[in-house]
Tab-separated table of N, CA and C in Angstrom:
chain	number	residue	atom	x	y	z
A	1	MET	N	81.476	83.219	96.149
A	1	MET	CA	81.040	84.379	95.903
A	1	MET	C	82.769	85.290	95.588
A	2	THR	N	82.617	86.014	94.932
A	2	THR	CA	84.306	87.079	94.656
A	2	THR	C	84.276	87.623	95.710
A	3	PRO	N	85.446	88.450	95.785
A	3	PRO	CA	85.325	89.796	96.675
A	3	PRO	C	84.751	90.500	96.375
A	4	GLU	N	84.414	90.772	95.290
A	4	GLU	CA	83.625	91.913	94.516
A	4	GLU	C	82.203	91.451	94.647
A	5	GLU	N	81.798	90.739	94.527
A	5	GLU	CA	80.339	89.938	94.657
A	5	GLU	C	80.128	90.385	96.401
A	6	LEU	N	80.883	90.353	96.919
A	6	LEU	CA	80.779	90.076	98.364
A	6	LEU	C	80.680	91.870	98.826
A	7	MET	N	81.443	92.621	98.064
A	7	MET	CA	81.529	93.748	98.439
A	7	MET	C	79.986	94.422	97.970
A	8	GLU	N	79.775	94.440	96.747
A	8	GLU	CA	78.182	94.391	96.349
A	8	GLU	C	77.411	94.739	97.039
A	9	LEU	N	77.263	93.279	98.323
A	9	LEU	CA	76.558	93.281	99.207
A	9	LEU	C	76.315	94.154	100.116
A	10	ALA	N	77.750	93.969	100.374
A	10	ALA	CA	78.032	95.105	101.277
A	10	ALA	C	77.959	96.779	101.143
A	11	ILE	N	77.929	97.098	99.847
A	11	ILE	CA	77.457	98.153	99.304
A	11	ILE	C	75.935	98.351	98.982
A	12	GLU	N	75.014	97.365	98.790
A	12	GLU	CA	73.729	97.454	98.755
A	12	GLU	C	72.780	97.434	100.250
A	13	ILE	N	73.649	97.128	101.393
A	13	ILE	CA	73.175	97.161	102.819
A	13	ILE	C	73.624	98.747	103.150
A	14	CYS	N	74.670	99.265	102.376
A	14	CYS	CA	75.065	100.130	103.262
A	14	CYS	C	73.991	101.307	102.739
A	15	ARG	N	73.960	101.254	100.957
A	15	ARG	CA	72.687	102.133	100.468
A	15	ARG	C	71.507	102.316	101.056
A	16	GLN	N	70.974	100.696	101.453
A	16	GLN	CA	69.659	100.870	102.468
A	16	GLN	C	69.588	101.066	103.833
A	17	GLY	N	70.936	101.238	104.435
A	17	GLY	CA	71.216	101.911	105.951
A	17	GLY	C	71.172	103.377	105.673
A	18	ILE	N	71.560	103.876	104.238
A	18	ILE	CA	71.500	105.194	104.182
A	18	ILE	C	70.373	105.927	104.064
A	19	GLY	N	69.491	104.953	103.015
A	19	GLY	CA	67.984	105.251	103.348
A	19	GLY	C	67.232	105.260	104.385
A	20	LYS	N	67.923	104.564	105.560
A	20	LYS	CA	67.110	104.790	106.781
A	20	LYS	C	67.819	105.770	107.756
A	21	GLY	N	68.206	106.669	106.998
A	21	GLY	CA	69.284	107.821	108.099
A	21	GLY	C	70.183	107.274	108.669
A	22	GLN	N	71.429	106.175	108.024
A	22	GLN	CA	72.135	105.758	109.077
A	22	GLN	C	73.528	106.502	108.363
A	23	THR	N	74.519	106.241	108.702
A	23	THR	CA	75.584	106.852	108.074
A	23	THR	C	75.970	105.350	106.939
A	24	PRO	N	76.910	106.020	106.344
A	24	PRO	CA	77.431	104.991	104.899
A	24	PRO	C	78.515	104.182	105.247
A	25	PHE	N	78.330	102.983	105.587
A	25	PHE	CA	79.057	102.034	106.104
A	25	PHE	C	78.355	100.784	106.080
A	26	GLY	N	78.953	99.805	104.851
A	26	GLY	CA	78.685	98.372	105.338
A	26	GLY	C	79.317	97.430	105.312
A	27	CYS	N	78.767	96.215	105.476
A	27	CYS	CA	79.896	95.085	105.726
A	27	CYS	C	79.402	93.559	105.291
A	28	ALA	N	79.551	92.381	104.743
A	28	ALA	CA	79.594	91.539	104.354
A	28	ALA	C	80.108	90.328	104.930
A	29	ILE	N	79.834	89.138	105.491
A	29	ILE	CA	80.989	88.069	105.735
A	29	ILE	C	80.446	87.009	105.251
A	30	GLN	N	81.214	85.767	104.598
A	30	GLN	CA	81.212	84.697	103.934
A	30	GLN	C	81.852	83.804	104.627
A	31	LEU	N	81.374	82.706	105.050
A	31	LEU	CA	82.299	81.631	105.691
A	31	LEU	C	81.658	80.166	104.960
A	32	ASP	N	82.973	79.472	104.695
A	32	ASP	CA	82.735	78.299	103.767
A	32	ASP	C	81.880	78.369	102.611
A	33	GLY	N	81.815	79.586	101.868
A	33	GLY	CA	81.049	79.779	100.736
A	33	GLY	C	79.785	79.958	100.811
A	34	LYS	N	79.255	80.597	102.293
A	34	LYS	CA	78.053	80.732	102.445
A	34	LYS	C	78.104	82.032	103.052
A	35	LEU	N	77.033	83.228	102.962
A	35	LEU	CA	76.904	84.449	103.224
A	35	LEU	C	76.204	83.957	104.553
A	36	ILE	N	77.133	84.708	105.392
A	36	ILE	CA	76.509	84.304	106.931
A	36	ILE	C	75.928	85.831	107.524
A	37	ALA	N	76.399	86.995	106.949
A	37	ALA	CA	76.036	88.152	107.610
A	37	ALA	C	76.043	89.169	106.638
A	38	VAL	N	75.012	90.495	106.327
A	38	VAL	CA	75.144	91.329	105.991
A	38	VAL	C	74.653	92.869	107.180
A	39	ALA	N	75.508	93.306	107.114
A	39	ALA	CA	74.613	94.692	108.137
A	39	ALA	C	75.517	95.654	107.426
A	40	HIS	N	75.049	96.763	108.379
A	40	HIS	CA	75.016	98.203	108.123
A	40	HIS	C	75.307	98.811	109.353
A	41	ASN	N	75.844	100.229	109.311
A	41	ASN	CA	76.087	101.122	110.540
A	41	ASN	C	74.740	101.475	111.024
A	42	THR	N	74.286	101.124	112.515
A	42	THR	CA	73.169	101.799	113.178
A	42	THR	C	73.624	102.117	114.060
A	43	VAL	N	74.536	103.209	114.179
A	43	VAL	CA	74.839	103.911	115.664
A	43	VAL	C	73.800	104.611	116.057
A	44	SER	N	73.033	105.613	115.129
A	44	SER	CA	72.153	106.405	115.311
A	44	SER	C	70.609	105.771	115.339
A	45	GLU	N	70.112	104.750	114.896
A	45	GLU	CA	68.760	104.363	115.037
A	45	GLU	C	69.226	103.295	116.662
A	46	SER	N	70.240	103.009	116.693
A	46	SER	CA	69.962	102.288	118.076
A	46	SER	C	70.725	102.606	118.916
A	47	ILE	N	71.502	104.109	119.082
A	47	ILE	CA	71.989	104.921	119.897
A	47	ILE	C	73.205	103.849	120.857
A	48	ASP	N	74.081	103.516	119.824
A	48	ASP	CA	74.758	102.580	120.518
A	48	ASP	C	76.245	102.788	119.284
A	49	VAL	N	77.206	103.428	119.964
A	49	VAL	CA	78.408	103.921	119.703
A	49	VAL	C	79.154	102.837	118.941
A	50	THR	N	78.791	101.675	119.464
A	50	THR	CA	79.625	100.012	118.972
A	50	THR	C	78.812	99.624	117.484
A	51	ALA	N	77.717	100.016	117.288
A	51	ALA	CA	77.255	99.310	116.546
A	51	ALA	C	77.296	99.977	114.718
A	52	HIS	N	78.692	100.018	114.456
A	52	HIS	CA	79.682	99.390	113.397
A	52	HIS	C	79.340	98.507	112.611
A	53	ALA	N	79.015	99.015	110.666
A	53	ALA	CA	78.963	97.951	110.503
A	53	ALA	C	79.614	97.084	110.572
A	54	GLU	N	81.021	96.791	110.692
A	54	GLU	CA	81.371	95.546	111.075
A	54	GLU	C	81.336	94.409	112.184
A	55	ILE	N	80.913	95.205	113.051
A	55	ILE	CA	80.121	94.686	114.414
A	55	ILE	C	79.471	94.288	114.298
A	56	ASN	N	78.336	95.112	113.966
A	56	ASN	CA	76.891	94.118	113.558
A	56	ASN	C	77.067	93.064	112.689
A	57	ALA	N	77.632	92.783	111.441
A	57	ALA	CA	78.155	91.563	110.759
A	57	ALA	C	78.358	90.899	111.853
A	58	LEU	N	79.227	90.991	111.982
A	58	LEU	CA	80.259	90.148	113.625
A	58	LEU	C	79.432	89.392	114.329
A	59	ARG	N	78.319	90.198	114.343
A	59	ARG	CA	77.503	89.490	115.690
A	59	ARG	C	76.813	89.144	115.075
A	60	GLU	N	76.165	89.468	114.174
A	60	GLU	CA	74.927	88.232	113.353
A	60	GLU	C	75.680	87.189	112.794
A	61	GLY	N	77.091	87.061	112.416
A	61	GLY	CA	77.685	85.826	111.528
A	61	GLY	C	78.052	85.445	112.673
A	62	CYS	N	78.765	85.673	114.069
A	62	CYS	CA	78.999	84.723	115.320
A	62	CYS	C	77.529	84.147	115.540
A	63	LYS	N	76.318	84.555	115.809
A	63	LYS	CA	75.405	83.784	116.128
A	63	LYS	C	75.154	82.790	115.046
A	64	ILE	N	75.293	82.872	114.148
A	64	ILE	CA	74.736	82.585	113.229
A	64	ILE	C	75.802	80.522	113.491
A	65	VAL	N	76.931	80.904	113.664
A	65	VAL	CA	77.777	79.596	113.473
A	65	VAL	C	78.142	79.317	115.299
A	66	ARG	N	77.664	80.149	115.843
A	66	ARG	CA	77.582	79.671	116.949
A	66	ARG	C	78.998	79.651	117.716
A	67	SER	N	79.441	80.410	117.596
A	67	SER	CA	81.510	80.846	117.831
A	67	SER	C	81.314	82.253	117.666
A	68	PRO	N	82.610	82.677	118.415
A	68	PRO	CA	83.099	84.203	118.225
A	68	PRO	C	84.047	84.204	117.295
A	69	HIS	N	84.893	82.919	116.868
A	69	HIS	CA	85.766	82.643	116.304
A	69	HIS	C	84.864	82.626	114.696
A	70	LEU	N	85.723	83.492	113.509
A	70	LEU	CA	85.067	82.920	112.674
A	70	LEU	C	86.549	82.643	111.434
A	71	GLU	N	87.165	81.632	111.818
A	71	GLU	CA	88.347	81.032	110.909
A	71	GLU	C	87.646	80.885	109.539
A	72	GLY	N	88.394	81.602	108.536
A	72	GLY	CA	88.438	81.186	107.198
A	72	GLY	C	87.284	82.216	106.791
A	73	ALA	N	86.759	82.775	107.134
A	73	ALA	CA	85.637	83.899	107.024
A	73	ALA	C	86.889	85.038	106.055
A	74	ILE	N	85.760	85.026	105.072
A	74	ILE	CA	86.104	86.570	103.954
A	74	ILE	C	85.042	87.419	104.780
A	75	VAL	N	85.623	89.004	104.630
A	75	VAL	CA	85.032	89.830	105.053
A	75	VAL	C	85.084	91.111	103.988
A	76	ALA	N	83.696	91.817	103.694
A	76	ALA	CA	83.809	92.581	102.464
A	76	ALA	C	83.306	94.250	103.210
A	77	THR	N	84.347	95.301	103.518
A	77	THR	CA	83.500	96.181	104.194
A	77	THR	C	83.809	97.734	103.234
A	78	THR	N	82.812	98.131	103.032
A	78	THR	CA	82.818	99.150	102.363
A	78	THR	C	84.078	100.628	102.450
A	79	CYS	N	84.413	100.406	104.068
A	79	CYS	CA	85.666	101.197	104.219
A	79	CYS	C	86.601	100.712	105.166
A	80	GLU	N	87.566	101.163	105.223
A	80	GLU	CA	89.091	100.341	106.062
A	80	GLU	C	88.053	100.520	107.476
A	81	PRO	N	88.274	99.216	107.834
A	81	PRO	CA	87.685	99.667	109.595
A	81	PRO	C	88.348	100.661	110.638
A	82	CYS	N	87.848	100.744	111.342
A	82	CYS	CA	88.414	101.625	112.300
A	82	CYS	C	88.795	100.533	113.261
A	83	PRO	N	89.756	101.527	114.480
A	83	PRO	CA	90.591	100.816	115.272
A	83	PRO	C	89.315	99.459	116.072
A	84	MET	N	88.387	99.975	116.633
A	84	MET	CA	87.786	99.279	117.425
A	84	MET	C	87.217	97.928	116.493
A	85	CYS	N	86.931	98.045	114.681
A	85	CYS	CA	86.582	97.022	114.233
A	85	CYS	C	87.523	95.976	113.903
A	86	ALA	N	88.441	96.626	113.931
A	86	ALA	CA	89.774	95.963	113.286
A	86	ALA	C	90.133	94.877	114.490
A	87	ALA	N	89.901	95.399	115.767
A	87	ALA	CA	90.386	94.665	116.838
A	87	ALA	C	89.049	93.481	116.783
A	88	ALA	N	87.926	93.369	116.799
A	88	ALA	CA	87.211	92.774	116.795
A	88	ALA	C	87.211	91.781	115.550
A	89	LEU	N	87.527	92.215	114.319
A	89	LEU	CA	87.977	91.317	113.444
A	89	LEU	C	88.829	90.401	113.822
A	90	TYR	N	90.174	91.101	114.292
A	90	TYR	CA	91.159	90.143	114.649
A	90	TYR	C	90.486	89.460	115.738
A	91	TRP	N	90.324	89.542	116.644
A	91	TRP	CA	89.824	88.595	117.946
A	91	TRP	C	88.602	87.233	117.493
A	92	ALA	N	88.046	88.055	116.402
A	92	ALA	CA	87.229	86.808	115.428
A	92	ALA	C	88.109	86.093	114.459
A	93	ARG	N	89.223	86.237	114.408
A	93	ARG	CA	90.221	85.342	113.772
A	93	ARG	C	89.645	85.033	111.850
A	94	VAL	N	89.238	86.412	111.488
A	94	VAL	CA	88.871	86.331	110.015
A	94	VAL	C	90.186	86.090	109.187
A	95	ASP	N	90.053	85.657	108.121
A	95	ASP	CA	90.861	85.000	107.282
A	95	ASP	C	91.524	86.471	106.351
A	96	THR	N	90.120	86.981	105.626
A	96	THR	CA	90.358	88.137	105.047
A	96	THR	C	89.567	89.256	105.181
A	97	ILE	N	90.003	90.455	104.939
A	97	ILE	CA	89.626	91.587	104.985
A	97	ILE	C	89.627	92.280	103.798
A	98	TYR	N	88.987	92.440	102.792
A	98	TYR	CA	88.683	93.156	101.419
A	98	TYR	C	87.634	94.625	102.109
A	99	PHE	N	88.745	95.729	101.872
A	99	PHE	CA	87.946	96.746	102.064
A	99	PHE	C	88.011	98.173	100.924
A	100	GLY	N	87.032	98.689	100.326
A	100	GLY	CA	86.980	99.726	99.340
A	100	GLY	C	87.517	101.531	99.721
A	101	ALA	N	86.689	101.865	100.318
A	101	ALA	CA	87.367	103.471	100.766
A	101	ALA	C	88.304	103.359	102.027
A	102	SER	N	88.886	103.829	102.378
A	102	SER	CA	90.313	103.831	103.013
A	102	SER	C	90.037	105.332	104.017
A	103	ILE	N	90.258	104.916	105.354
A	103	ILE	CA	90.259	105.999	106.283
A	103	ILE	C	90.175	107.705	106.078
A	104	GLU	N	91.347	107.684	105.205
A	104	GLU	CA	91.207	109.454	104.575
A	104	GLU	C	90.222	109.643	103.858
A	105	ASP	N	89.549	108.791	102.920
A	105	ASP	CA	88.243	108.815	102.464
A	105	ASP	C	87.583	109.147	103.234
A	106	ALA	N	87.301	108.494	104.480
A	106	ALA	CA	86.111	108.729	105.190
A	106	ALA	C	86.205	110.154	106.039
A	107	ALA	N	87.513	110.124	106.282
A	107	ALA	CA	88.201	111.570	106.794
A	107	ALA	C	87.649	112.759	106.232
A	108	GLN	N	87.717	112.646	104.808
A	108	GLN	CA	87.499	113.835	104.340
A	108	GLN	C	86.046	114.096	103.712
A	109	ALA	N	85.334	112.541	104.420
A	109	ALA	CA	83.987	113.067	104.098
A	109	ALA	C	83.307	113.437	105.353
A	110	GLY	N	83.609	114.041	106.203
A	110	GLY	CA	83.803	114.480	107.362
A	110	GLY	C	83.551	113.355	108.482
A	111	PHE	N	83.774	112.509	108.751
A	111	PHE	CA	83.984	111.578	109.627
A	111	PHE	C	85.126	111.602	110.055
A	112	ASP	N	84.840	111.581	111.845
A	112	ASP	CA	85.569	111.546	112.914
A	112	ASP	C	86.775	110.254	113.375
A	113	GLN	N	87.702	110.164	112.157
A	113	GLN	CA	88.504	109.111	112.367
A	113	GLN	C	89.951	108.976	112.863
A	114	LEU	N	89.926	107.667	113.861
A	114	LEU	CA	91.644	107.828	113.972
A	114	LEU	C	92.110	107.041	113.312
A	115	LYS	N	93.018	107.791	112.499
A	115	LYS	CA	93.885	107.603	111.482
A	115	LYS	C	95.152	106.778	111.739
A	116	LEU	N	94.718	105.727	112.673
A	116	LEU	CA	95.550	104.440	112.699
A	116	LEU	C	95.111	103.115	111.465
A	117	PRO	N	96.098	103.105	110.750
A	117	PRO	CA	95.632	102.186	109.456
A	117	PRO	C	95.498	100.844	109.803
A	118	LEU	N	94.656	100.172	109.212
A	118	LEU	CA	94.371	98.781	109.439
A	118	LEU	C	95.795	97.676	109.107
A	119	LYS	N	96.634	98.006	108.600
A	119	LYS	CA	97.528	97.172	108.382
A	119	LYS	C	98.490	97.420	109.827
A	120	GLN	N	98.596	98.692	110.394
A	120	GLN	CA	99.597	98.720	111.446
A	120	GLN	C	98.747	97.905	112.579
A	121	LEU	N	97.597	98.589	112.883
A	121	LEU	CA	97.226	97.657	114.006
A	121	LEU	C	97.031	96.117	113.737
A	122	PHE	N	97.091	95.640	112.479
A	122	PHE	CA	97.343	93.729	112.291
A	122	PHE	C	98.287	93.503	112.284
A	123	GLU	N	99.649	94.465	112.259
A	123	GLU	CA	100.930	94.072	112.595
A	123	GLU	C	101.607	94.074	113.721
A	124	ALA	N	100.575	94.792	114.954
A	124	ALA	CA	101.027	94.570	116.162
A	124	ALA	C	100.606	93.486	116.911
A	125	GLY	N	99.606	92.521	116.020
A	125	GLY	CA	99.282	91.505	116.369
A	125	GLY	C	99.989	90.214	116.063
A	126	GLU	N	99.553	88.925	116.423
A	126	GLU	CA	100.330	87.585	115.494
A	126	GLU	C	99.590	86.989	114.739
A	127	GLY	N	98.317	87.439	114.194
A	127	GLY	CA	97.304	86.988	113.631
A	127	GLY	C	97.970	86.841	112.025
A	128	ASN	N	97.248	85.927	111.049
A	128	ASN	CA	97.201	85.760	109.648
A	128	ASN	C	96.396	86.570	108.529
A	129	THR	N	95.992	87.445	109.398
A	129	THR	CA	94.831	87.970	108.393
A	129	THR	C	95.119	88.496	107.439
A	130	SER	N	94.691	88.299	106.227
A	130	SER	CA	95.298	88.874	104.654
A	130	SER	C	94.489	90.426	104.714
A	131	LEU	N	94.891	91.649	103.967
A	131	LEU	CA	94.336	92.568	104.261
A	131	LEU	C	94.385	93.376	102.659
A	132	VAL	N	93.283	93.423	101.927
A	132	VAL	CA	93.707	93.569	100.399
A	132	VAL	C	92.201	95.116	100.509
A	133	PRO	N	93.350	96.128	100.079
A	133	PRO	CA	92.381	97.279	100.150
A	133	PRO	C	92.254	97.798	98.719
A	134	GLY	N	91.132	98.574	98.598
A	134	GLY	CA	90.665	99.516	97.163
A	134	GLY	C	89.786	98.816	96.557
A	135	VAL	N	88.889	97.521	97.140
A	135	VAL	CA	88.093	96.803	95.924
A	135	VAL	C	87.128	97.479	95.551
A	136	LEU	N	86.316	97.663	95.023
A	136	LEU	CA	85.586	98.831	94.346
A	136	LEU	C	85.604	100.142	95.020
A	137	ARG	N	86.706	100.542	95.119
A	137	ARG	CA	87.060	101.749	96.142
A	137	ARG	C	85.892	102.955	95.447
A	138	SER	N	86.044	102.971	94.059
A	138	SER	CA	85.439	104.065	93.425
A	138	SER	C	84.041	104.136	94.039
A	139	ALA	N	83.266	103.039	93.673
A	139	ALA	CA	81.487	102.550	94.053
A	139	ALA	C	81.354	102.785	95.878
A	140	CYS	N	82.846	102.417	96.676
A	140	CYS	CA	82.434	102.701	98.163
A	140	CYS	C	82.866	104.180	98.362
A	141	GLN	N	83.561	105.017	97.666
A	141	GLN	CA	83.628	106.319	97.936
A	141	GLN	C	82.671	107.158	97.379
A	142	ASP	N	81.622	106.746	96.602
A	142	ASP	CA	80.670	107.167	95.789
A	142	ASP	C	79.290	107.308	96.955
A	143	LEU	N	79.447	106.264	98.024
A	143	LEU	CA	78.234	106.484	98.598
A	143	LEU	C	78.650	107.141	100.125
A	144	PHE	N	79.813	108.050	100.364
A	144	PHE	CA	79.816	109.079	100.955
A	144	PHE	C	78.839	110.482	100.436
A	145	ALA	N	79.022	110.159	99.013
A	145	ALA	CA	78.363	111.754	98.119
A	145	ALA	C	77.308	111.410	98.151
A	146	HIS	N	76.733	109.769	98.004
A	146	HIS	CA	75.406	109.640	98.308
A	146	HIS	C	74.926	109.580	99.730
A	147	TRP	N	75.615	109.166	101.075
A	147	TRP	CA	74.843	109.528	101.969
A	147	TRP	C	75.065	111.302	102.310
A	148	ARG	N	75.938	112.146	101.738
A	148	ARG	CA	75.886	113.869	102.111
A	148	ARG	C	74.496	114.261	101.028
A	149	ASP	N	74.225	114.026	100.076
A	149	ASP	CA	73.405	114.157	99.313
A	149	ASP	C	71.773	114.017	99.802
A	150	ARG	N	71.935	113.194	100.777
A	150	ARG	CA	70.289	113.026	101.891
A	150	ARG	C	70.335	113.553	103.007
A	151	GLN	N	71.628	114.366	103.397
A	151	GLN	CA	71.328	115.069	104.477
A	151	GLN	C	71.004	116.894	104.481
A	152	PRO	N	70.152	117.048	105.442
A	152	PRO	CA	69.268	117.769	105.673
A	152	PRO	C	70.490	119.184	105.539
A	153	GLN	N	69.593	120.001	104.921
A	153	GLN	CA	70.486	121.427	104.803
A	153	GLN	C	70.626	122.520	105.569
């Protein structure tokens, strides 16, 4: 599966999450050529501030492989991960993180972001995770508008 195809899955699960009243964030994880997790943000539904899309996908994926480490995993996430999610992805030892929208895009959409770039966080560690921004960025940015359009006036 290409990074774009993986991102399409993250976008689709995000749209499903928006349809359920959740915020516009989705994530998909592939390991050894197999899809192991696709999840959206469920903070409101679960009343759990840690239930971001990336955390939910990591929980699902780690259960599948029965390990807290996902060495070699490829992650596609609709928005640049926040510091909490970045740290979890770092500790899971994923290989590559592809993301669409940026932290700035999320902030402009009204989300309270810690404006600490993913690249800066990963440079502080000693891991080898590759970071690839801007994958299907326009489609990922559109998720914010789709979410706003569904909000009560």
